[in-house]
GROMACS .gro file of C-alpha atoms in nm:
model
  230
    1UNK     CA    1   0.000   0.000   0.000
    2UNK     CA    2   0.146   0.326  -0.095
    3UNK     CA    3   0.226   0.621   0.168
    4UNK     CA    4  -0.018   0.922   0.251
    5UNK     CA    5   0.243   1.117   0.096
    6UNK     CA    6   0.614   1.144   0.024
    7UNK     CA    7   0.658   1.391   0.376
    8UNK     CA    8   0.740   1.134   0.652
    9UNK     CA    9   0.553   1.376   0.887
   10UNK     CA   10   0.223   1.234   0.724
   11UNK     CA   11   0.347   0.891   0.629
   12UNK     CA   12   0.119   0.591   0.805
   13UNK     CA   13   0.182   0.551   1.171
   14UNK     CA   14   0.158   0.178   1.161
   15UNK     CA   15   0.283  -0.045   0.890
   16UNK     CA   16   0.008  -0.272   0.842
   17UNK     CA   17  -0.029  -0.443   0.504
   18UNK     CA   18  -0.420  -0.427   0.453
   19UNK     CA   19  -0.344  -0.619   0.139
   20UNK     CA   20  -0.346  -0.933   0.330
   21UNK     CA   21  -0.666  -0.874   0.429
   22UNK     CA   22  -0.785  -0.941   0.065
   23UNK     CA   23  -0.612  -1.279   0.033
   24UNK     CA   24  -0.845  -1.525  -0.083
   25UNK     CA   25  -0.977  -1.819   0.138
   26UNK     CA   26  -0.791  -2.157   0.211
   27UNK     CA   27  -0.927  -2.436  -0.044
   28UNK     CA   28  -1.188  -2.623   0.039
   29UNK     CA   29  -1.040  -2.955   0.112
   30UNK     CA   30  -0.910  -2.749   0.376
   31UNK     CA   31  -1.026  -2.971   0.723
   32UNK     CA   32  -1.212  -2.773   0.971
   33UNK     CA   33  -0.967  -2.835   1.228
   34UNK     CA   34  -0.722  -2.650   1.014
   35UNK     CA   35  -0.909  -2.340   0.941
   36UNK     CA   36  -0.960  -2.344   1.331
   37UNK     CA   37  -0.627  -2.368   1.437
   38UNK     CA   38  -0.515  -2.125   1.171
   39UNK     CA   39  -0.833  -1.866   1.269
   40UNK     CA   40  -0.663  -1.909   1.705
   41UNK     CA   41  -0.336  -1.869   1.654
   42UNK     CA   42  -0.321  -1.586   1.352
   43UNK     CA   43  -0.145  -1.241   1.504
   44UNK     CA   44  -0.401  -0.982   1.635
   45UNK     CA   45  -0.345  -0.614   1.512
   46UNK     CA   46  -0.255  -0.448   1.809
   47UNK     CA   47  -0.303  -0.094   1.915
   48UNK     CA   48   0.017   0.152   1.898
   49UNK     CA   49   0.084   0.345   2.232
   50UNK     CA   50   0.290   0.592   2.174
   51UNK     CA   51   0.383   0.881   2.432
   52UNK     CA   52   0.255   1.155   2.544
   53UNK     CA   53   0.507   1.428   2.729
   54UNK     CA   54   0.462   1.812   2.861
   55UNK     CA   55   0.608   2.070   2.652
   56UNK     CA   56   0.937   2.141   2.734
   57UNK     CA   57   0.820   2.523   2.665
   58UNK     CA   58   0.458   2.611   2.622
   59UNK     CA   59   0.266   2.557   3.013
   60UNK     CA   60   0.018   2.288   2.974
   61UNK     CA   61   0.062   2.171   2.629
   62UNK     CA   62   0.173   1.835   2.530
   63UNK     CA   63   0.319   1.618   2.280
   64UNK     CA   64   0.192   1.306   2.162
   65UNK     CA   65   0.519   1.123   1.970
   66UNK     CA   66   0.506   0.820   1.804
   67UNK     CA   67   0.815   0.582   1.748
   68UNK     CA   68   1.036   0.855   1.823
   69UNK     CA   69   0.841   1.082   1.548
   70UNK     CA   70   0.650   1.396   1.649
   71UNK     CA   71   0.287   1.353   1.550
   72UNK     CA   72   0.122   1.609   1.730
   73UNK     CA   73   0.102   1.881   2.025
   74UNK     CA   74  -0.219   1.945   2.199
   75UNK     CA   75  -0.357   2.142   2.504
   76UNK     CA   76  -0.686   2.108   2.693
   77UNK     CA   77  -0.977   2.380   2.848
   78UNK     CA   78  -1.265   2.307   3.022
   79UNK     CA   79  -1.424   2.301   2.653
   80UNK     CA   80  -1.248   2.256   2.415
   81UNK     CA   81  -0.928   2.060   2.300
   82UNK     CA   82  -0.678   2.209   2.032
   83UNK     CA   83  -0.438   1.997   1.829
   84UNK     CA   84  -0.154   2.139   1.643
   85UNK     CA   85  -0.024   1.936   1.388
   86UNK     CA   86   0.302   2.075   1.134
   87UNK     CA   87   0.177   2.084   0.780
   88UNK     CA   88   0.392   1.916   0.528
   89UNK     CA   89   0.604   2.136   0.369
   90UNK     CA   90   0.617   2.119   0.013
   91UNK     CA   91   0.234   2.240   0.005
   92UNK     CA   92   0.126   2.509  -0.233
   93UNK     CA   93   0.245   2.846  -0.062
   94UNK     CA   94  -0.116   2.973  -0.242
   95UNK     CA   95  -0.459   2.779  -0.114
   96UNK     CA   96  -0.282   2.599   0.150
   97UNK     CA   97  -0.595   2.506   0.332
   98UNK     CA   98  -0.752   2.380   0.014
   99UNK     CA   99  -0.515   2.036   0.030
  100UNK     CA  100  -0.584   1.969   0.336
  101UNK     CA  101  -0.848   1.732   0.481
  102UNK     CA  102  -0.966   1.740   0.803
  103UNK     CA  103  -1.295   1.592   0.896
  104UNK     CA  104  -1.460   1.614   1.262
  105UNK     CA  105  -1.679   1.322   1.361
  106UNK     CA  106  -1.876   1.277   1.656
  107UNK     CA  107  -1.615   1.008   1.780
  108UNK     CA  108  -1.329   1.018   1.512
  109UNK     CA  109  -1.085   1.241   1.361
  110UNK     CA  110  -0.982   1.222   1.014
  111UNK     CA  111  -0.667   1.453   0.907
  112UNK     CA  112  -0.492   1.447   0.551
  113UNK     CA  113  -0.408   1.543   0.201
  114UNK     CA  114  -0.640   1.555  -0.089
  115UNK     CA  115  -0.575   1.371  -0.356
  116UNK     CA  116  -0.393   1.041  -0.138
  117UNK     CA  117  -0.528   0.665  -0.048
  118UNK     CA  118  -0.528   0.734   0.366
  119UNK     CA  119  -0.508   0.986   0.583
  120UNK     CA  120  -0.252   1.044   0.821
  121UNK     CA  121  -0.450   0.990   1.149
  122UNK     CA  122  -0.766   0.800   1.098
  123UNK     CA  123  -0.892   0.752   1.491
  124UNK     CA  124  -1.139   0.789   1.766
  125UNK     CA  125  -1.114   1.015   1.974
  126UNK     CA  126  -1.057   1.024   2.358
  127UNK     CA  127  -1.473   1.067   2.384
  128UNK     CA  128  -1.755   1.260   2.186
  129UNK     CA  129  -1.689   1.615   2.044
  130UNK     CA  130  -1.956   1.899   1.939
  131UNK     CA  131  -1.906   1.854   1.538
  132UNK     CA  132  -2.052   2.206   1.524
  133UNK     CA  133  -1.891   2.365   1.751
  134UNK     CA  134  -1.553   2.247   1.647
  135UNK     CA  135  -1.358   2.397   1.357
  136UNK     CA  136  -0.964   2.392   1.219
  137UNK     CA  137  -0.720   2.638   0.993
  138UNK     CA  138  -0.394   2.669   0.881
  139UNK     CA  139  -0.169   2.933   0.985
  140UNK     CA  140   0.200   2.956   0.932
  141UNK     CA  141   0.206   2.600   0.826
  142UNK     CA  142   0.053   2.429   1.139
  143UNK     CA  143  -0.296   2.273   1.102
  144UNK     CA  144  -0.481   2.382   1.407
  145UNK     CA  145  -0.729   2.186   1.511
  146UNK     CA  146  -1.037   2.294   1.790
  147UNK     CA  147  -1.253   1.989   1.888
  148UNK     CA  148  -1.534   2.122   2.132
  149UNK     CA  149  -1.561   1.868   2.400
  150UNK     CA  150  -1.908   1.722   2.456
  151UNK     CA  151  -1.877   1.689   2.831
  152UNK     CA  152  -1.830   2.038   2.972
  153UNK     CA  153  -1.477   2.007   3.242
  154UNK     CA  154  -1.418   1.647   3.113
  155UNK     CA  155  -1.037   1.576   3.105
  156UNK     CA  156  -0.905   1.426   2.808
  157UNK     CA  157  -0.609   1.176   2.881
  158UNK     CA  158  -0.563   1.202   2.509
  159UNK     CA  159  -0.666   1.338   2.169
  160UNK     CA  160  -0.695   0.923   2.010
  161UNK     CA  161  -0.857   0.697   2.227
  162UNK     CA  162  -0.735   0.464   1.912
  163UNK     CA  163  -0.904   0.133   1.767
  164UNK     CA  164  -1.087  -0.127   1.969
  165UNK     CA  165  -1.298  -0.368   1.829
  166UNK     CA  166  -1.504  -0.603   2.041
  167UNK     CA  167  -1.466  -0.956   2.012
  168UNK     CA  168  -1.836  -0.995   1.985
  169UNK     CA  169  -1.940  -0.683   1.759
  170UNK     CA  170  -1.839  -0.873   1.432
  171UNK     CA  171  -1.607  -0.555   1.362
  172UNK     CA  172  -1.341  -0.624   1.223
  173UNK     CA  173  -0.995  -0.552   1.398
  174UNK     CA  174  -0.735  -0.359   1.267
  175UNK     CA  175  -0.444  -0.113   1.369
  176UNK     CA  176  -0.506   0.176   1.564
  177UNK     CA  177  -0.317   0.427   1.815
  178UNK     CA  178  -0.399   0.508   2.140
  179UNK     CA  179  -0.254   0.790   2.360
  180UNK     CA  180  -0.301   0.787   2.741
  181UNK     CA  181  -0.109   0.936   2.995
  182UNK     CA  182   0.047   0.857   3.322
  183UNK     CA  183  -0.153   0.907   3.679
  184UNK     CA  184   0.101   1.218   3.762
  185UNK     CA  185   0.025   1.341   3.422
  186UNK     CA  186  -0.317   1.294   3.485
  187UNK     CA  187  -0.295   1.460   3.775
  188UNK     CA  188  -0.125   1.773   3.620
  189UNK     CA  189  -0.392   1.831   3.359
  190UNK     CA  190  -0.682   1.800   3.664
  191UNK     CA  191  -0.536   2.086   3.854
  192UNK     CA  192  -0.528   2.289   3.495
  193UNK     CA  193  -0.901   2.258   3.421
  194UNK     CA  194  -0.966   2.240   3.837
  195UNK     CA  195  -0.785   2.660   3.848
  196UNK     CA  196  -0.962   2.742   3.527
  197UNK     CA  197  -1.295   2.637   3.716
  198UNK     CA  198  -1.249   2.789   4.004
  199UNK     CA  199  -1.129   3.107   3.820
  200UNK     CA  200  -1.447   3.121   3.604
  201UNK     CA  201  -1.666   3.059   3.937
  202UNK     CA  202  -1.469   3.283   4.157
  203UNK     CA  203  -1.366   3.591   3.863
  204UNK     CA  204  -1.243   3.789   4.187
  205UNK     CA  205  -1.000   3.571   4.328
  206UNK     CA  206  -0.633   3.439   4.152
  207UNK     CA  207  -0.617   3.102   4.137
  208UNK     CA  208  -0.297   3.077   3.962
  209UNK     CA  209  -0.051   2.936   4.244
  210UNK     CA  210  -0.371   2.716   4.386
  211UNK     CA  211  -0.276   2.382   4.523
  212UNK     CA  212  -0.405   2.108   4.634
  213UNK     CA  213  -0.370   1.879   4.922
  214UNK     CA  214  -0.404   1.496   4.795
  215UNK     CA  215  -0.557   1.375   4.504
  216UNK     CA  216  -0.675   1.619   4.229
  217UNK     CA  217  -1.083   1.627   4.242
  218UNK     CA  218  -1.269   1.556   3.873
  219UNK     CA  219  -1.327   1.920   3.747
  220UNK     CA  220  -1.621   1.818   3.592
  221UNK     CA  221  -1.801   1.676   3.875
  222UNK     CA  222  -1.688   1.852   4.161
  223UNK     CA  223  -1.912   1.976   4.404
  224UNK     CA  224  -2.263   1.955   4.213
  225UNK     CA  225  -2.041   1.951   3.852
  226UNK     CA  226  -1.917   2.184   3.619
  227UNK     CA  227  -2.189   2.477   3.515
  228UNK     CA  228  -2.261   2.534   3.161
  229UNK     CA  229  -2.209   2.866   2.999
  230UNK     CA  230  -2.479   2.791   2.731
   0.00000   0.00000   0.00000
């Protein structure tokens, strides 16, 4: 199967060969027991983890990497989640935009370039996003990205939740990545969205050297949950 494109940056993150998923059938005189023992012990595509690290500049922003290779940075508010991915280079200086896919599902996020076989991420995301009240543009070659989070104060672990199929939904499995974070991590990204809370609760008070004392609380259900602004 051919690459998304010739810019690694957009390449395929896993290097499944679909094409053997179009192999045809063992013959007939196959024996049952065969096909069984093939069907059990046959490899199951697995999901890629890759890693997901602070910014070693930017407060609260992060960066997913995938074997070693950059895929994205990404930062979290009590709505809304932005992604900021580096456009290949060798795009039209005029138009930009216009090569660019990006489509915003409910549960999955679709990002390449016109004209190619696959996109470059293909995944679900970490859990449902406002299609309407999301958006993306280009600017100074990075695709920015704004998914609008459809649980007010919810944190996001991750922007792909990845590929799982269920062994009893008849779907069938294939490659995926997932991104998830550490508990400290976790932790980190509470207290973020916890200070923003209290700051939009409490607009007379500064929250920004807050701390707490044990475990971070859920900012979106904390004390009676998150309000909504609309």
């Amino acid at each position: 199967m051919s690459k998304l494109s010739d810019y690694s940056k957009f390449d395929h993150i896993d290097s499944d060969d679909e094409s053997e998923a179009d192999q045809k059938p063992t013959a007939a005189s196959d024996s049952t027991s065969s096909a069984q023992s093939t069907a059990a012990t046959a490899p199951v595509p697995a999901i890629a983890s890759g890693t997901t690290k602070k910014h070693p500049t930017i407060p609260d922003r992060y960066v997913f990497s995938y074997s070693g290779q950059k895929i994205y940075e990404w930062e979290q508010s009590l709505e809304e989640v932005t992604i900021y991915i580096d456009a290949p280079p060798q795009l039209p200086t005029e138009l930009a935009a216009t090569y660019i896919i990006v489509n915003i599902n409910p549960n999955r996020l679709q990002v390449g370039l016109k004209g190619n076989d696959r996109f470059f991420i293909d995944e679900d995301t970490f859990d449902k996003v406002k299609v309407k009240e999301s958006s993306w543009f280009l600017d100074e070659g990075v695709i920015t990205i704004v998914l609008a989070k459809g649980f007010r104060g919810q944190t996001w672990e991750g922007v792909l939740r990845g590929h799982k199929s269920s062994q009893n939904s008849g779907e069938a499995s294939r490659p995926g990545i997932q991104e998830s974070v550490d508990p400290f991590v976790k932790q980190e990204m509470q207290r973020t969205l916890m200070l923003e809370r209290f700051q939009e609760e409490n607009p007379g008070f500064d929250f920004r050297d807050a701390s707490f004392n044990g475990e971070v609380p859920d900012p979106r259900t904390f004390m009676g949950g998150v309000g909504y602004n609309h």
